[in-house]
Short mmCIF file of C-alpha atoms in Angstrom, two decimals:
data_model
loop_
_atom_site.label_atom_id
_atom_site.label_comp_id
_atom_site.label_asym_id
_atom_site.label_seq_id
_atom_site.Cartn_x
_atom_site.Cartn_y
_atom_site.Cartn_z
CA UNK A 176 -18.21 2.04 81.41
CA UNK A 177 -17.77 2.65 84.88
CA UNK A 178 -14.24 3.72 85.04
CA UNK A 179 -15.39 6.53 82.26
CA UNK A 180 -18.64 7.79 84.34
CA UNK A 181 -16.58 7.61 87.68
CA UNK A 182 -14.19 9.95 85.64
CA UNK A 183 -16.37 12.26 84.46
CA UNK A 184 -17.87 12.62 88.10
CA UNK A 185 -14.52 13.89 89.01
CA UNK A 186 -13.63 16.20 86.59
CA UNK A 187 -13.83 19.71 87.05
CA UNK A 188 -16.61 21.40 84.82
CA UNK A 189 -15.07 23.55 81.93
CA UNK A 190 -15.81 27.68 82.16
CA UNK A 191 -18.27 28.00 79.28
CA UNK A 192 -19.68 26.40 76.28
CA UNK A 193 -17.55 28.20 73.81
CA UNK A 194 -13.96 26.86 75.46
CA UNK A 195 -16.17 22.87 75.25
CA UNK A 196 -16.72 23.50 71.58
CA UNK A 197 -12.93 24.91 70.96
CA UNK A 198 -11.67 22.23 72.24
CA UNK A 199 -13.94 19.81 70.44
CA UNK A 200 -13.03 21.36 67.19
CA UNK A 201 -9.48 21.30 68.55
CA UNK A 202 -9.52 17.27 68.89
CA UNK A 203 -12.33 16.13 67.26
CA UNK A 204 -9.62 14.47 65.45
CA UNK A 205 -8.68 12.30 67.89
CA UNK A 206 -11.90 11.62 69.54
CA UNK A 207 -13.18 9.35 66.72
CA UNK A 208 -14.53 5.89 67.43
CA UNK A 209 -14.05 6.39 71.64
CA UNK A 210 -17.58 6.44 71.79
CA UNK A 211 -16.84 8.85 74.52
CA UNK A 212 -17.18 12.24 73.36
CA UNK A 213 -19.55 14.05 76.29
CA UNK A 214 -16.63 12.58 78.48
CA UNK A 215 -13.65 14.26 76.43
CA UNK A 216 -15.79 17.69 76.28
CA UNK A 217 -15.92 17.81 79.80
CA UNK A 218 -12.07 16.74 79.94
CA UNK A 219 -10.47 19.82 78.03
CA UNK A 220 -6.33 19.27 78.46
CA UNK A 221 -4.96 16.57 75.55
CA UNK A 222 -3.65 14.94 78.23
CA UNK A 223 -6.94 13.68 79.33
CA UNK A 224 -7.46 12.84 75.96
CA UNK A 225 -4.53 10.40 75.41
CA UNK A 226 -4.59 9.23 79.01
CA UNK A 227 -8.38 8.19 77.69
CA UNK A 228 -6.65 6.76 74.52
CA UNK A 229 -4.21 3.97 76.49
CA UNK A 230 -7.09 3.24 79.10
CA UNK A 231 -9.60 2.40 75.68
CA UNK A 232 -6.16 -0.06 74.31
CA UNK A 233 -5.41 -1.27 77.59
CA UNK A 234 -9.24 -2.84 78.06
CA UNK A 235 -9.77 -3.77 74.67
CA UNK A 236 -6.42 -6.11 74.94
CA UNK A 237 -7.34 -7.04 78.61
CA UNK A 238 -11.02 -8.05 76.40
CA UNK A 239 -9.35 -9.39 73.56
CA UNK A 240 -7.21 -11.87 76.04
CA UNK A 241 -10.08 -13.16 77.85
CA UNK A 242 -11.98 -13.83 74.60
CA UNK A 243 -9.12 -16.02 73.29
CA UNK A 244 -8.39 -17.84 76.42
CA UNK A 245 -12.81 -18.27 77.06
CA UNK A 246 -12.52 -19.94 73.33
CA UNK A 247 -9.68 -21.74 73.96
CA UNK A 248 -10.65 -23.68 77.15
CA UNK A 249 -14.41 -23.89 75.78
CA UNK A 250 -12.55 -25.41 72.87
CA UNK A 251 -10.09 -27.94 74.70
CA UNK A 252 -13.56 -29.16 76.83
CA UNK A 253 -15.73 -29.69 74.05
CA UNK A 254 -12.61 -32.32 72.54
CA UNK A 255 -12.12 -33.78 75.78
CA UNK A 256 -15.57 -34.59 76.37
CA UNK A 257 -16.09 -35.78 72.42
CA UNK A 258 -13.08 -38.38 73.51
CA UNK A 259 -15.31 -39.81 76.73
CA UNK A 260 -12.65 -38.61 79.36
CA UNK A 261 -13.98 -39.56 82.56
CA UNK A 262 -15.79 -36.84 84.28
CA UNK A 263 -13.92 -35.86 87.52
CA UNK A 264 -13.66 -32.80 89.78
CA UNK A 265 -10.54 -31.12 87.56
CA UNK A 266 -12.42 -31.82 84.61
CA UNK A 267 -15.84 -30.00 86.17
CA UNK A 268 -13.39 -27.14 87.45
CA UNK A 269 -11.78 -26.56 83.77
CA UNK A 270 -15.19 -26.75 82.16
CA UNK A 271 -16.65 -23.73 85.23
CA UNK A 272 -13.52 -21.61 84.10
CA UNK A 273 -13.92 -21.71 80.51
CA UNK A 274 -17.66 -21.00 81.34
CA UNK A 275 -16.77 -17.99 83.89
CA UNK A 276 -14.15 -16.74 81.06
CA UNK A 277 -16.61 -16.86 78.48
CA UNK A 278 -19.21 -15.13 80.57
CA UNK A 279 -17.20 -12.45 81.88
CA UNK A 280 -16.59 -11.69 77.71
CA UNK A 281 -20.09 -11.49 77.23
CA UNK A 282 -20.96 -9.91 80.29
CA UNK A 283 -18.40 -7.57 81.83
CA UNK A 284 -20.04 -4.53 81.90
CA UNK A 285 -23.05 -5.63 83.88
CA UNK A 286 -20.45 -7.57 85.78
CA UNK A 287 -18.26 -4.53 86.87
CA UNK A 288 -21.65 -1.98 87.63
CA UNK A 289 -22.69 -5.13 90.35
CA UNK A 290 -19.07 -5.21 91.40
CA UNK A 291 -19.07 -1.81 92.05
CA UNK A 292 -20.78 -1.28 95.29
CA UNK A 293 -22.94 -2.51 97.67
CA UNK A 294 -23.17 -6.74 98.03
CA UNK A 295 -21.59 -7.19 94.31
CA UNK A 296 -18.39 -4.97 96.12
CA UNK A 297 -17.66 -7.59 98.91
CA UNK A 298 -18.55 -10.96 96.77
CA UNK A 299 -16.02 -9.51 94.48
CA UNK A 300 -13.23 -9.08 97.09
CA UNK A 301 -13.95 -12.40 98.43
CA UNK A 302 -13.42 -14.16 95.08
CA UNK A 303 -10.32 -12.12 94.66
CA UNK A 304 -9.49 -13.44 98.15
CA UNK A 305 -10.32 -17.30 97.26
CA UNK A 306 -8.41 -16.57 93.51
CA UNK A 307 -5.36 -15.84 95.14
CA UNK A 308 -5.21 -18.86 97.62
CA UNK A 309 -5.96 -20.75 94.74
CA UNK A 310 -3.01 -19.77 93.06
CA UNK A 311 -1.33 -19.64 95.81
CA UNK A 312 -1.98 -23.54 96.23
CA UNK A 313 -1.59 -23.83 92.64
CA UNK A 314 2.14 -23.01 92.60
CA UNK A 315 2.76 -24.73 95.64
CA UNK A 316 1.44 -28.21 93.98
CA UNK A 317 3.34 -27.12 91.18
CA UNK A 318 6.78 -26.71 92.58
CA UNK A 319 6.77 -29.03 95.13
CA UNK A 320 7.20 -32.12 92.88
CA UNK A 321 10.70 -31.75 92.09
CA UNK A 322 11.65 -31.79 95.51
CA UNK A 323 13.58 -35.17 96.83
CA UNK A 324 14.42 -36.52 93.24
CA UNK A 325 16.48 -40.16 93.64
CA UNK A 326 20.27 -40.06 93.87
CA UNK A 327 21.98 -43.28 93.90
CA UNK A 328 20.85 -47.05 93.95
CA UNK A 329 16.98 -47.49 95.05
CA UNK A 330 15.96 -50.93 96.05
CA UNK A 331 12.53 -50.21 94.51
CA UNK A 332 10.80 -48.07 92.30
CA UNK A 333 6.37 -47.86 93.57
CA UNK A 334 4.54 -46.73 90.01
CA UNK A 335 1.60 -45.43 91.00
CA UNK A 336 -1.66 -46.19 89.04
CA UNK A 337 -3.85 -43.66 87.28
CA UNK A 338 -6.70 -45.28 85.22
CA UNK A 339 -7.09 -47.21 81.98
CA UNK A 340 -9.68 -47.18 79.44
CA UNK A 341 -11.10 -50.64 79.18
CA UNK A 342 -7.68 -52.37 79.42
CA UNK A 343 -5.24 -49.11 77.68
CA UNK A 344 -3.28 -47.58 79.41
CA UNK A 345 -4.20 -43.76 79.65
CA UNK A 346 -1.47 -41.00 78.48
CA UNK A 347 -1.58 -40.10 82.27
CA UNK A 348 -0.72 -43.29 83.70
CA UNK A 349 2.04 -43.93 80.63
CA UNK A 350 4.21 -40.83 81.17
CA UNK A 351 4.52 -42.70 84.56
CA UNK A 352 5.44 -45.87 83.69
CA UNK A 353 7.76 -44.12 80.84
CA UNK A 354 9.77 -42.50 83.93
CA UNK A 355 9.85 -45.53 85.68
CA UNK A 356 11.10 -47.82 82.80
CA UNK A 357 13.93 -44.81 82.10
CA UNK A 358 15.04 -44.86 85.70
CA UNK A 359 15.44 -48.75 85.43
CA UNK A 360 17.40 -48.66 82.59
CA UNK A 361 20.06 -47.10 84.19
CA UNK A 362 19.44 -48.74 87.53
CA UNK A 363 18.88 -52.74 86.39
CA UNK A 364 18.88 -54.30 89.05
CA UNK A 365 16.11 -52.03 90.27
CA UNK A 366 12.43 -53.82 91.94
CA UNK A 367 9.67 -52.42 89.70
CA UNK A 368 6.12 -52.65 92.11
CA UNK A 369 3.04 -51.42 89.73
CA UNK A 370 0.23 -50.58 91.55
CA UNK A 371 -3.72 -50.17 90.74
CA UNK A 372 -7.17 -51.91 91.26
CA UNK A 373 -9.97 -52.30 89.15
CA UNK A 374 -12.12 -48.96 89.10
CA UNK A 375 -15.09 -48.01 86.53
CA UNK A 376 -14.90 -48.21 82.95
CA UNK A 377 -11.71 -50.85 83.53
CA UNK A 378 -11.76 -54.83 82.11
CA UNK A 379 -8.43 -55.43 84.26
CA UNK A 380 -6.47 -54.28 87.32
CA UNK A 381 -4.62 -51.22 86.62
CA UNK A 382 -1.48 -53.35 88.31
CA UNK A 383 -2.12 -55.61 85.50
CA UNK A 384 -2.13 -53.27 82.66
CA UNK A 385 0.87 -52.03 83.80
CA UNK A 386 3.21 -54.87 84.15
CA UNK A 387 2.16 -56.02 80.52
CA UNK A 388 3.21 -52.08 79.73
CA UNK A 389 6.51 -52.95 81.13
CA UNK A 390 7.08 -56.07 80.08
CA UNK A 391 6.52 -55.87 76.10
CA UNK A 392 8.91 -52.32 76.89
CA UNK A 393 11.23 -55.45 77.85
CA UNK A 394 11.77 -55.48 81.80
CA UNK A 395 11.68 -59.14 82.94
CA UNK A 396 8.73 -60.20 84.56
CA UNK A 397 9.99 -61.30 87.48
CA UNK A 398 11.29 -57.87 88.54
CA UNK A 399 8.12 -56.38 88.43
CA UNK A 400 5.21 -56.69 91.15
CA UNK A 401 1.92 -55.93 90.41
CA UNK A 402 -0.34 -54.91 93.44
CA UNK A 403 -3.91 -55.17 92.06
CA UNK A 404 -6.21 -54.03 94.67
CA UNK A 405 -5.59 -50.84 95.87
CA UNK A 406 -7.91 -47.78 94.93
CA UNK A 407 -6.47 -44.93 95.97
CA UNK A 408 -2.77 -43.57 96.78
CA UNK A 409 -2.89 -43.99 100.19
CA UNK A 410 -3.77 -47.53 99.65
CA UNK A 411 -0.96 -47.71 97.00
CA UNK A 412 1.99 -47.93 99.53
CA UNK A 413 0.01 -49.49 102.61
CA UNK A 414 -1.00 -52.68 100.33
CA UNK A 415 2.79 -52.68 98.46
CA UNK A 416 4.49 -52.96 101.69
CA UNK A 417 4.34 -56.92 102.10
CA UNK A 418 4.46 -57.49 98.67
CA UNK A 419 8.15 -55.65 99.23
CA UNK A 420 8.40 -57.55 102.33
CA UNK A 421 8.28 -61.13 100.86
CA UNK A 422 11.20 -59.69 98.47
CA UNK A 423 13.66 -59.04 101.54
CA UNK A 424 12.43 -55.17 101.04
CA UNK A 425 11.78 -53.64 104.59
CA UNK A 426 9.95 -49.82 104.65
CA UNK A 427 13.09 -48.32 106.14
CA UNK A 428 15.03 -49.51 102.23
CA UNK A 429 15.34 -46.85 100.31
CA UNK A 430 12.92 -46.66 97.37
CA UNK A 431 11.38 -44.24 94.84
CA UNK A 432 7.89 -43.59 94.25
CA UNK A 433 6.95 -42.80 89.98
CA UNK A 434 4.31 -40.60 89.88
CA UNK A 435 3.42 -37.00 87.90
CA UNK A 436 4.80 -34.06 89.18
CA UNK A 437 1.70 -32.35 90.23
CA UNK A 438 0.74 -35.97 92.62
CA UNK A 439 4.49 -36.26 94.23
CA UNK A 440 4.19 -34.00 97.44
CA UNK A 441 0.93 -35.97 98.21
CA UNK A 442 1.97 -39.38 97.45
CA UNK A 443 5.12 -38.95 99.78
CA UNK A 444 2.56 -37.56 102.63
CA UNK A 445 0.91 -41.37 101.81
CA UNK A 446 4.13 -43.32 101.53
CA UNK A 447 5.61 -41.88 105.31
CA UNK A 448 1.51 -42.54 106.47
CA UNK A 449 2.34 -46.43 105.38
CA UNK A 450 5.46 -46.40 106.89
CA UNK A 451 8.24 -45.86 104.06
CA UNK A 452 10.66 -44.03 106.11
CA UNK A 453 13.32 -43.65 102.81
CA UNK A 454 11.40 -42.51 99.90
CA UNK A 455 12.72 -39.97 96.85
CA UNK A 456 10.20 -38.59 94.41
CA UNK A 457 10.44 -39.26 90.06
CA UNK A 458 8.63 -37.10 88.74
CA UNK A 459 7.08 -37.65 85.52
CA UNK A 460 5.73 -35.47 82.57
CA UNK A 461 1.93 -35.20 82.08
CA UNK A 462 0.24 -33.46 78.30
CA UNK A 463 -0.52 -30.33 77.85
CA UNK A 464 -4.13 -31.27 77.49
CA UNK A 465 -4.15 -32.66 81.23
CA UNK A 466 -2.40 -29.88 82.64
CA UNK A 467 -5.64 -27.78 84.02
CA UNK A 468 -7.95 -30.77 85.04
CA UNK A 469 -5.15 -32.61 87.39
CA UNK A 470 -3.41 -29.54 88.87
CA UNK A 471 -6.87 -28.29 89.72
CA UNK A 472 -8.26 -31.27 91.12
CA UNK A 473 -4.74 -31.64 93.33
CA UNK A 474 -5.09 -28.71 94.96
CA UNK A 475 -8.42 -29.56 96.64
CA UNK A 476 -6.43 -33.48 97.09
CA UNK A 477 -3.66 -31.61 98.82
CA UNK A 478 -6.61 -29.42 100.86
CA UNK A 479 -8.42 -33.03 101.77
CA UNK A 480 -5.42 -34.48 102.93
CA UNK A 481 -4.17 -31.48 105.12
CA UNK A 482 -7.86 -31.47 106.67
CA UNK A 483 -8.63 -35.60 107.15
CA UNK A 484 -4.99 -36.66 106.26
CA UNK A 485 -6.71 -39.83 105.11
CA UNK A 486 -8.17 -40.55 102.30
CA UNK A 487 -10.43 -43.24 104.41
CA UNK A 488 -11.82 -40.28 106.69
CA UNK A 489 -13.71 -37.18 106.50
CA UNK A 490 -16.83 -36.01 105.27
CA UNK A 491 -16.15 -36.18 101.74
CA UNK A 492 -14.89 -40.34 101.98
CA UNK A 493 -18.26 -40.78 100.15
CA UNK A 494 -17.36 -38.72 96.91
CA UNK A 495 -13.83 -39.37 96.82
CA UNK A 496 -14.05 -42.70 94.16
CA UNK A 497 -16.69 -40.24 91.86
CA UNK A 498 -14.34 -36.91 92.53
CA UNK A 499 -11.21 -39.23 91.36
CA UNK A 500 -9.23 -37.26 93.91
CA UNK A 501 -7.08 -40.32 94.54
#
């Protein structure tokens, strides 16, 4: 390994064969199964010897982790895919990192000699640079969704869409209309607005879907609005707004946009872009199951906004339906 050989390069040589072999009879003992043993000779002093024992542990967990979590992920694609979840750019990201994991297993020791120097040296500290603005982002998308929770009496609560399956409503899009239909049980009197197109793979408007949700939960139908046409977030708000309108509902009313946790910082970027000048955020819960594929895929959302701010614009407009970054 190269950690070992760029040890034994820096060790002093010991003053004869006859102090190598006393100390090899001294610790042969403890030398067994390092695999390692022209290394220790040249090392002498225990202390190199146990210092060589913690590094061995210390790698083998570090191995031992990435094994589990490579299996895992590798695991939790292979189900999701069985299932028929939709392919989208979270879902391509998970699948590369339990692929990466389970290479770097495999691999590592090829991995860190091409790492070591040379070109292998700076494409390594430039994916240690990208990793950590990833995270970075990661924990920003993360935390900023329990920001500007609702306090007090909302004129209306927005319910963002987020797929079906045929005409089901996916787990995604139910832990939002489950927050939703808790936050107007204590608020009755409370404007429900459900929002959603048709996109692939559906038989009905997502807006559709979800008022039936609601109403067999048993909010009456005329408190609920469903806004059928939109197909992405931004066009969430823009076409709700005169569907509030003809309700006496004006954007400066306060109101409350349902959505996951990991979607609320970009959804209120959308609902000040349409004019909402009064909006809190209800965050909802999302399964463990969706946790890597939509907080990956929102950090490169929260990048596209912060470059083209519109979901209309940019480059990337093209691939935005088939990258479900919406």
């Amino acid at each position: 390994m190269i950690i070992v050989e760029n040890l034994r390069k820096n060790l002093p040589e010991q003053p004869g064969a006859g102090a190598e072999a006393d100390a090899g009879q001294k610790h042969s003992g403890n030398w067994s199964g390092l695999g390692a043993c022209p290394f220790l000779l040249r090392c002498g002093p225990c202390t190199s010897v146990c210092e060589m024992k913690k590094y061995m542990m210390k790698h083998s967990l570090f191995l031992a982790l990435i094994w589990c979590a490579a299996l895992v992920l590798c695991a939790s694609c292979v189900i999701r895919h069985v299932r028929g979840t939709n392919g989208n750019l979270g879902v391509w990201l998970t699948d590369g990192l339990a692929a990466g994991l389970l290479a770097y297993a495999v691999w590592h020791e090829p991995i860190h000699r091409f790492c070591s120097h040379g070109v292998g040296r700076v494409l390594a500290i430039l994916f240690g640079c990208g990793m950590t603005l990833f995270v970075c982002l990661l924990a920003f998308v993360a935390v900023s969704g329990y920001s500007d929770q609702p306090r007090g009496e909302k004129k209306a609560v927005i319910v963002l869409g987020a797929g079906l399956r045929g005409e089901r409503i996916t787990s995604l899009l139910k832990c939002r209309l489950d927050a939703a239909y808790a936050y107007w049980m204590d608020h009755p009197e409370t404007l429900l607005v459900v929002t959603g197109g048709q996109g692939p793979g559906e038989t009905v408007p997502e807006g559709q879907a979800m008022k039936q949700y609601l109403v067999e939960r048993g909010v009456p139908a005329e408190q609920i609005l469903a806004e059928c046409a939109s197909t992405s977030t931004e066009e969430n708000f823009a076409f709700s707004r005169p569907l509030l309108a003809e309700r006496g509902i004006s954007a400066g009313d306060p109101v409350v946009l349902a959505t996951n946790a990991f979607h609320c910082y970009r959804a209120g970027k959308y609902a000040a872009m349409a004019g909402f000048t009064d909006v809190d955020k209800l965050p909802a819960s999302i399964n463990a199951s969706a946790v890597l594929p939509c907080y990956f895929r929102e950090v490169f959302a929260v990048l596209y906004y912060w470059v083209f701010k519109s979901s209309a614009s940019g480059w990337i407009h093209g691939m935005v339906g088939r990258l479900q970054i919406k």
